[in-house]
mmCIF file of C-alpha atoms in Angstrom:
data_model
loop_
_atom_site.group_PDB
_atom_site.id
_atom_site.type_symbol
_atom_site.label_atom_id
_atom_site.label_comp_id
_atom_site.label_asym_id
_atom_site.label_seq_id
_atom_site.Cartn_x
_atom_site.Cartn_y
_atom_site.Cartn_z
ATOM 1 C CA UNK A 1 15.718 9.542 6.039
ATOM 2 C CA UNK A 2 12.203 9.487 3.905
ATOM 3 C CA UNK A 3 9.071 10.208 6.211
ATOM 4 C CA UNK A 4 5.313 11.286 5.342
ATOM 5 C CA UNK A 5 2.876 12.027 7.695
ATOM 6 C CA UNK A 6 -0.970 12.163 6.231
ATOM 7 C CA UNK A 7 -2.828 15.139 7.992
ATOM 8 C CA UNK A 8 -6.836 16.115 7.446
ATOM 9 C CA UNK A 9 -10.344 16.291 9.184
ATOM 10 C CA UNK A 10 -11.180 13.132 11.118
ATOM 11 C CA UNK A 11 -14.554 13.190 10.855
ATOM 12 C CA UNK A 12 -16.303 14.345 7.606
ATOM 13 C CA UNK A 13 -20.186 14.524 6.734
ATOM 14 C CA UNK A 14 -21.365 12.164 3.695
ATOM 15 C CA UNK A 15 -21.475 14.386 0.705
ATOM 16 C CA UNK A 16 -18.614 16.559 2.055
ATOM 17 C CA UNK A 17 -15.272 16.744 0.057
ATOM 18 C CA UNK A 18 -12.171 15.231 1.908
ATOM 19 C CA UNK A 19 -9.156 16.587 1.414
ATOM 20 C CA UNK A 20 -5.675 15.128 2.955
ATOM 21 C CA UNK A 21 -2.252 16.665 2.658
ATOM 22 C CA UNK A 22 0.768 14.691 2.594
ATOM 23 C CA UNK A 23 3.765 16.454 4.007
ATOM 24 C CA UNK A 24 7.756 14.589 3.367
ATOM 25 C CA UNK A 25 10.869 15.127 3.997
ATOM 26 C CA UNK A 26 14.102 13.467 2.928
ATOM 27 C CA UNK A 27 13.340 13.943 -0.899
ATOM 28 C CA UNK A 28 12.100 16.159 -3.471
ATOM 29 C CA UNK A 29 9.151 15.268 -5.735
ATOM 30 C CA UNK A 30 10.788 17.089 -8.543
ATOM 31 C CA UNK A 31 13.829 14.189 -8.644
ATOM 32 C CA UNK A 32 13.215 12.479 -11.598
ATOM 33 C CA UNK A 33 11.985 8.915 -11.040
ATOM 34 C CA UNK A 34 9.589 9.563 -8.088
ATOM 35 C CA UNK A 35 6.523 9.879 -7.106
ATOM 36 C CA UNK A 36 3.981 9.804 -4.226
ATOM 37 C CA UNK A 37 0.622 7.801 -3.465
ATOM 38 C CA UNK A 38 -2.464 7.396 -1.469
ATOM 39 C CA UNK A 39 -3.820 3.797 -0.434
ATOM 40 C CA UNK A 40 -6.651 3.180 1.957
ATOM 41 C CA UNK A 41 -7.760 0.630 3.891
ATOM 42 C CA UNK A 42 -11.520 0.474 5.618
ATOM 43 C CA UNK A 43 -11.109 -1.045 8.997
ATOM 44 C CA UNK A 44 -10.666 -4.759 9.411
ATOM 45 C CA UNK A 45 -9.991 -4.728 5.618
ATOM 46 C CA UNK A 46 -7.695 -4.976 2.711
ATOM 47 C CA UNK A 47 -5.581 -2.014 0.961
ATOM 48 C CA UNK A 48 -6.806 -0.439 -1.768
ATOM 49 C CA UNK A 49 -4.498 1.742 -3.981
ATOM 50 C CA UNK A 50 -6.351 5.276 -4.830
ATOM 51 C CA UNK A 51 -3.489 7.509 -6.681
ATOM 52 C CA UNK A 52 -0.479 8.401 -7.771
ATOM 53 C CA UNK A 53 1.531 11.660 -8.801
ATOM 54 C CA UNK A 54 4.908 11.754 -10.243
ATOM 55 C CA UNK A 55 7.951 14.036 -10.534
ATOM 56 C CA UNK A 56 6.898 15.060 -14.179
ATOM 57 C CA UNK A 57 3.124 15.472 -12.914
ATOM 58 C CA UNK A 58 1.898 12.536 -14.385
ATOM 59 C CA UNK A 59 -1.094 11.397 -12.106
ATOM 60 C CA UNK A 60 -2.566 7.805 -11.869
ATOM 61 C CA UNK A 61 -5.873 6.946 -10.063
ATOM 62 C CA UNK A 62 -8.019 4.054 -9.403
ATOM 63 C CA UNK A 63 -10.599 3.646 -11.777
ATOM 64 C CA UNK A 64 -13.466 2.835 -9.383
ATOM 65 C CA UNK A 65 -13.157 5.957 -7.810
ATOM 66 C CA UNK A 66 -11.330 8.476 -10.880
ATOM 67 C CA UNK A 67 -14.404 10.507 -10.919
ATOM 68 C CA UNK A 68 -14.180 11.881 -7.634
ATOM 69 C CA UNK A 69 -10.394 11.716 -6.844
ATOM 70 C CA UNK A 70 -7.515 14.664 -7.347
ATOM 71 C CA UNK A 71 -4.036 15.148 -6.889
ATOM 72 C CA UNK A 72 -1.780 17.452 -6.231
ATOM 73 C CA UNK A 73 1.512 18.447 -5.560
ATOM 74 C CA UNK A 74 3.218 21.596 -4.052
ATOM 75 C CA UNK A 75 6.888 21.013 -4.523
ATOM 76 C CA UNK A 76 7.831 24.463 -2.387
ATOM 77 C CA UNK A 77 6.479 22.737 0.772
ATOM 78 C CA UNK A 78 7.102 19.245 -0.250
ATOM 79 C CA UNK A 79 3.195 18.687 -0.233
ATOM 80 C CA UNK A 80 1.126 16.247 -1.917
ATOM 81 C CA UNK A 81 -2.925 16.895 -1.426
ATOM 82 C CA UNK A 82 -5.826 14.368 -2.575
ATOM 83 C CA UNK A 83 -9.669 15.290 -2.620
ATOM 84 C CA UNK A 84 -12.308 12.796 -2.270
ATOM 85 C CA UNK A 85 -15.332 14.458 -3.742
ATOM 86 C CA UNK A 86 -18.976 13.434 -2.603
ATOM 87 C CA UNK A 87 -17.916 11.044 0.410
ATOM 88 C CA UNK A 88 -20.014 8.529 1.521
ATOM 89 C CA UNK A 89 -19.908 6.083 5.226
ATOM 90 C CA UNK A 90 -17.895 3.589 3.194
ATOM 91 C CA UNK A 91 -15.012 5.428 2.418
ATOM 92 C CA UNK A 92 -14.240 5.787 6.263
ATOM 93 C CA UNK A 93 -10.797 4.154 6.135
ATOM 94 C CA UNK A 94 -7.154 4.895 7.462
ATOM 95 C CA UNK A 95 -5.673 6.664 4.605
ATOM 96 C CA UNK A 96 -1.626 5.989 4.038
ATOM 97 C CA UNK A 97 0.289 8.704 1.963
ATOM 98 C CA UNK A 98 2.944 6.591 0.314
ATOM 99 C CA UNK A 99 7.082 7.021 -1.540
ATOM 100 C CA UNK A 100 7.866 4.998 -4.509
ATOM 101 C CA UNK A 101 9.655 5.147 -7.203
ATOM 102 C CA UNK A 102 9.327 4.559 -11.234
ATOM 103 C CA UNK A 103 8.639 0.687 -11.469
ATOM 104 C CA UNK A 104 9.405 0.291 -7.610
ATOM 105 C CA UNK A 105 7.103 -0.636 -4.616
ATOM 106 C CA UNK A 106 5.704 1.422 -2.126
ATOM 107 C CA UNK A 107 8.369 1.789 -0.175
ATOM 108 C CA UNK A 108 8.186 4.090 2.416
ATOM 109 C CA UNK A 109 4.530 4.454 4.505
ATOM 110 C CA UNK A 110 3.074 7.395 6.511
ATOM 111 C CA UNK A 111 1.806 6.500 9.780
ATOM 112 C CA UNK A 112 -2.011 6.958 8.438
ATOM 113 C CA UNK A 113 -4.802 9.492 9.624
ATOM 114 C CA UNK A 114 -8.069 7.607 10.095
ATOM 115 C CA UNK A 115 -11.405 8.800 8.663
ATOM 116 C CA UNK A 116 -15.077 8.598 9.832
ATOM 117 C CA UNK A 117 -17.563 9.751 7.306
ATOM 118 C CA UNK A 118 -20.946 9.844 9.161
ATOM 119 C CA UNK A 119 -23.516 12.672 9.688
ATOM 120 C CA UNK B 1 -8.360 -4.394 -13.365
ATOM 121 C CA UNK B 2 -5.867 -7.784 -11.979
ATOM 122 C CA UNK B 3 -6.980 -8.947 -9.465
ATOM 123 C CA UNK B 4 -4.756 -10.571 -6.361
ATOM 124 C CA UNK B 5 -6.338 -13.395 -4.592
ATOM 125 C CA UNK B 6 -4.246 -14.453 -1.367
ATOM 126 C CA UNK B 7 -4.192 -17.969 0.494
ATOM 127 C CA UNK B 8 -4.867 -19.158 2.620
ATOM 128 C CA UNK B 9 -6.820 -16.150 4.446
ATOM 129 C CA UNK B 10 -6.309 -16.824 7.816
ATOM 130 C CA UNK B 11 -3.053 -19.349 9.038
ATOM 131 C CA UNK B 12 -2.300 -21.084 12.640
ATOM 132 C CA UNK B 13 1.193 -21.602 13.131
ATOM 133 C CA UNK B 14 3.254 -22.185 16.434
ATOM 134 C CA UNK B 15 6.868 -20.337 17.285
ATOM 135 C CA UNK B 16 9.358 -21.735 15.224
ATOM 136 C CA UNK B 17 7.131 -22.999 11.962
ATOM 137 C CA UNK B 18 7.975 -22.465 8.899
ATOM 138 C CA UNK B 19 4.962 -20.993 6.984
ATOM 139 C CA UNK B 20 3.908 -20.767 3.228
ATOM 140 C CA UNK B 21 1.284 -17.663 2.018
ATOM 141 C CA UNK B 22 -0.161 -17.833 -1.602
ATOM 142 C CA UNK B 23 -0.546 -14.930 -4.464
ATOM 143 C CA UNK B 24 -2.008 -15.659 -7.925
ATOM 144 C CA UNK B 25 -2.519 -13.169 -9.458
ATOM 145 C CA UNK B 26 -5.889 -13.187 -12.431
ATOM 146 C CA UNK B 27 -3.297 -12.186 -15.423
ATOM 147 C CA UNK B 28 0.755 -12.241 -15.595
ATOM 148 C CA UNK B 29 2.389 -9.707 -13.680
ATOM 149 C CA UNK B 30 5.689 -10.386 -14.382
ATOM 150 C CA UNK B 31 7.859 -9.983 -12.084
ATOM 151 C CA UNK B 32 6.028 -7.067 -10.716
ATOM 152 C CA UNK B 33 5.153 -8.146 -7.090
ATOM 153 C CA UNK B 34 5.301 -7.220 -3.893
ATOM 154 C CA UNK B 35 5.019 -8.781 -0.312
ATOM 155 C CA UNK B 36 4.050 -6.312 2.829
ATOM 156 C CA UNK B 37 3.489 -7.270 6.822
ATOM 157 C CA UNK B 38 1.209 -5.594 8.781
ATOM 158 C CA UNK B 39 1.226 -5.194 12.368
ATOM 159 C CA UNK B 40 -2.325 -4.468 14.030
ATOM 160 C CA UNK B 41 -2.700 -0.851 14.486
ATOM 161 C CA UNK B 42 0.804 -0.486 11.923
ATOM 162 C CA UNK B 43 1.327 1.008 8.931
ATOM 163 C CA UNK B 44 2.326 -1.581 6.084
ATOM 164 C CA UNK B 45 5.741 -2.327 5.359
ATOM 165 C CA UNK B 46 7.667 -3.659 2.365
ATOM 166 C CA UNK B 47 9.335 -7.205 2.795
ATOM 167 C CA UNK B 48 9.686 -8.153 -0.734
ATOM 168 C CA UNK B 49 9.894 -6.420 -4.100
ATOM 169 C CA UNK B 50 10.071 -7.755 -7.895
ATOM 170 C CA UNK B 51 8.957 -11.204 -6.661
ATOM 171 C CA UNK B 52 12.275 -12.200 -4.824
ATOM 172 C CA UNK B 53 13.941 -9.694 -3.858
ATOM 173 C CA UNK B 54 14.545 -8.211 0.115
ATOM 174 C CA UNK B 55 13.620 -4.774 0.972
ATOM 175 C CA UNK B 56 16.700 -3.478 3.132
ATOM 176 C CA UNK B 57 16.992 -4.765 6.522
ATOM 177 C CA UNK B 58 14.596 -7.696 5.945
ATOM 178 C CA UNK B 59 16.276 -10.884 7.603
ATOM 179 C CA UNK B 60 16.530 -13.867 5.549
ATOM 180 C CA UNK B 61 13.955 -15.313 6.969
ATOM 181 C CA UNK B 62 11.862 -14.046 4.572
ATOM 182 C CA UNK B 63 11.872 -15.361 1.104
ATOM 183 C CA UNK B 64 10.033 -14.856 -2.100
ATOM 184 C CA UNK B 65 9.527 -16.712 -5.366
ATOM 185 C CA UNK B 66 7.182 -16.850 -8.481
ATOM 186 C CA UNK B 67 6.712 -14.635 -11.644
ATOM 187 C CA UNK B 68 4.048 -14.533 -13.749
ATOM 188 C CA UNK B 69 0.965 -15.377 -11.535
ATOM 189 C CA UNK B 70 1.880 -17.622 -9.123
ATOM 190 C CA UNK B 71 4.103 -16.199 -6.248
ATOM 191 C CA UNK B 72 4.945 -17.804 -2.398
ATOM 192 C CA UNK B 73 6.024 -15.764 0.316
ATOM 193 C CA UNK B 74 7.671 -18.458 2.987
ATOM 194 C CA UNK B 75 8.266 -16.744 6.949
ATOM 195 C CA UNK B 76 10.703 -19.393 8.534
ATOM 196 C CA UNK B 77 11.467 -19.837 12.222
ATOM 197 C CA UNK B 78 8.659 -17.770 13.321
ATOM 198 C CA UNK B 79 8.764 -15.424 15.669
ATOM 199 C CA UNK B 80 6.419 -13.913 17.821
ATOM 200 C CA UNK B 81 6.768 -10.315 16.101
ATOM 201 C CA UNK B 82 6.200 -12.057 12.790
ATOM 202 C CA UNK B 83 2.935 -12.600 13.853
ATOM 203 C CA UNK B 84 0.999 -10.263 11.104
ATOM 204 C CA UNK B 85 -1.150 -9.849 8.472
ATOM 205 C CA UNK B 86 0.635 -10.013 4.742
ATOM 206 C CA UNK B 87 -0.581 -8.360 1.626
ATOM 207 C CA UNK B 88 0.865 -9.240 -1.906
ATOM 208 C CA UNK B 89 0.270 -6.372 -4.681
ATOM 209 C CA UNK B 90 0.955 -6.256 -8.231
ATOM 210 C CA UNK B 91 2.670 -3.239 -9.952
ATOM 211 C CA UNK B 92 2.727 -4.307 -13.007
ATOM 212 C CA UNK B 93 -0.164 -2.195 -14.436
ATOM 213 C CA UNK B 94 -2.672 0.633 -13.317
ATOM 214 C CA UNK B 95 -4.575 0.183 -11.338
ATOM 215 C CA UNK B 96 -2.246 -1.233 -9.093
ATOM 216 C CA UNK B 97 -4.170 -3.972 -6.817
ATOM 217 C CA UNK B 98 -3.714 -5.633 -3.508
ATOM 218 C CA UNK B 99 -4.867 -8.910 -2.498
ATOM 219 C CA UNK B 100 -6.703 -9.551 0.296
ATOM 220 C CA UNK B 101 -4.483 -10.300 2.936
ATOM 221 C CA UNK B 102 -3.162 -13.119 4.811
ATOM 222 C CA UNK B 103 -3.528 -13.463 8.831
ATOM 223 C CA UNK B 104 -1.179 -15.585 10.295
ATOM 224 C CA UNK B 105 -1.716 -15.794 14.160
ATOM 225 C CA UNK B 106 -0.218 -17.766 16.708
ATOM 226 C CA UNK B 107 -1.647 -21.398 17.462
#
């Protein structure tokens, strides 16, 4: 059974970094073929995707935010981190770590860890 | 970037409707698409993958159909635990895009 729970600081300060680990279980990011996401969604609104890592290391992110984004993965603890650099009141969102696979959906969701950024 | 645009936004339907929800998405996409529900205070999850296909353990009741840029996802026999939001996405290319979601509450 695949499961990811999102952990991090619920509150942050704007101009802080965030940073969120991803922790799994029930597969190994070094199996060819997968890989592991963030997506975010402010409240009341839609999903946005934000990154991507892969098996090989290859890492994807969403252009509108590339400059301040980074992930990571730790494959001895089955970790995946991201870093949001220079945070700002509307990037408080709940923030879903999320399984897929090479040309496959998001399959499998963490339960998402909310975050306020206010001073 | 492609972008996903959803209709209708918001849907009224009774227990027992059949309903219809809308993706078109601005370029083709293939095949490439996705259907999730969301529950309020839920996570997302998968119904549908490459346009028409069930995620495992999705009744029939769910059904999906389109390629290129128009896709439908049709609920029928609602229920009152399919009462949700749904999100289409496209993963065809980077970055990978949502559209804006789909409320369907209960009339």
């Amino acid at each position: 059974q695949i499961t990811l729970k999102e952990s991090g600081p619920a509150l942050v300060k704007p101009t802080q970094t965030l940073t969120l680990t991803c922790t799994f279980s029930g597969f190994s990011l070094t199996t060819s073929g997968v890989g592991v996401g963030w997506i975010r969604q402010p409240p009341g609104k839609a999903l946005e995707w934000l990154a991507l890592i892969y098996w090989n290391d290859d890492k994807r992110y969403s252009p509108s935010l590339n400059s301040r984004l980074a992930i990571t993965k730790d494959t001895s603890k089955n970790q995946v981190v991201l870093t949001v650099t220079n945070m700002d009141p509307v990037d408080t969102a709940t923030y879903y770590c999320v399984h897929r696979r090479v040309r496959g959906i998001f399959d499998i969701w963490g339960q998402g860890t909310m975050v306020t950024v206010s001073s | 970037d492609i972008q996903m645009t959803q209709s209708p936004s918001s849907l009224s339907a009774s227990v027992g409707d059949s309903v219809t929800i809308t993706c078109r998405a601005s370029q083709g996409v293939s095949n490439s698409l996705a259907w999730y529900q969301q529950s309020p205070g839920k996570a997302p999850q998968p119904l549908i993958h490459a346009a028409s296909f069930l995620q495992s353990e999705v009744p029939s009741k769910f059904s999906g159909s389109g390629s290129g840029t128009d896709f439908t996802l049709t609920i029928s026999s609602l229920q009152p635990e399919d009462f949700a939001t749904y999100y289409c996405q496209q993963y065809h290319s980077y970055p990978y895009t949502f559209g804006q979601g789909t409320k369907l509450e209960i009339k």
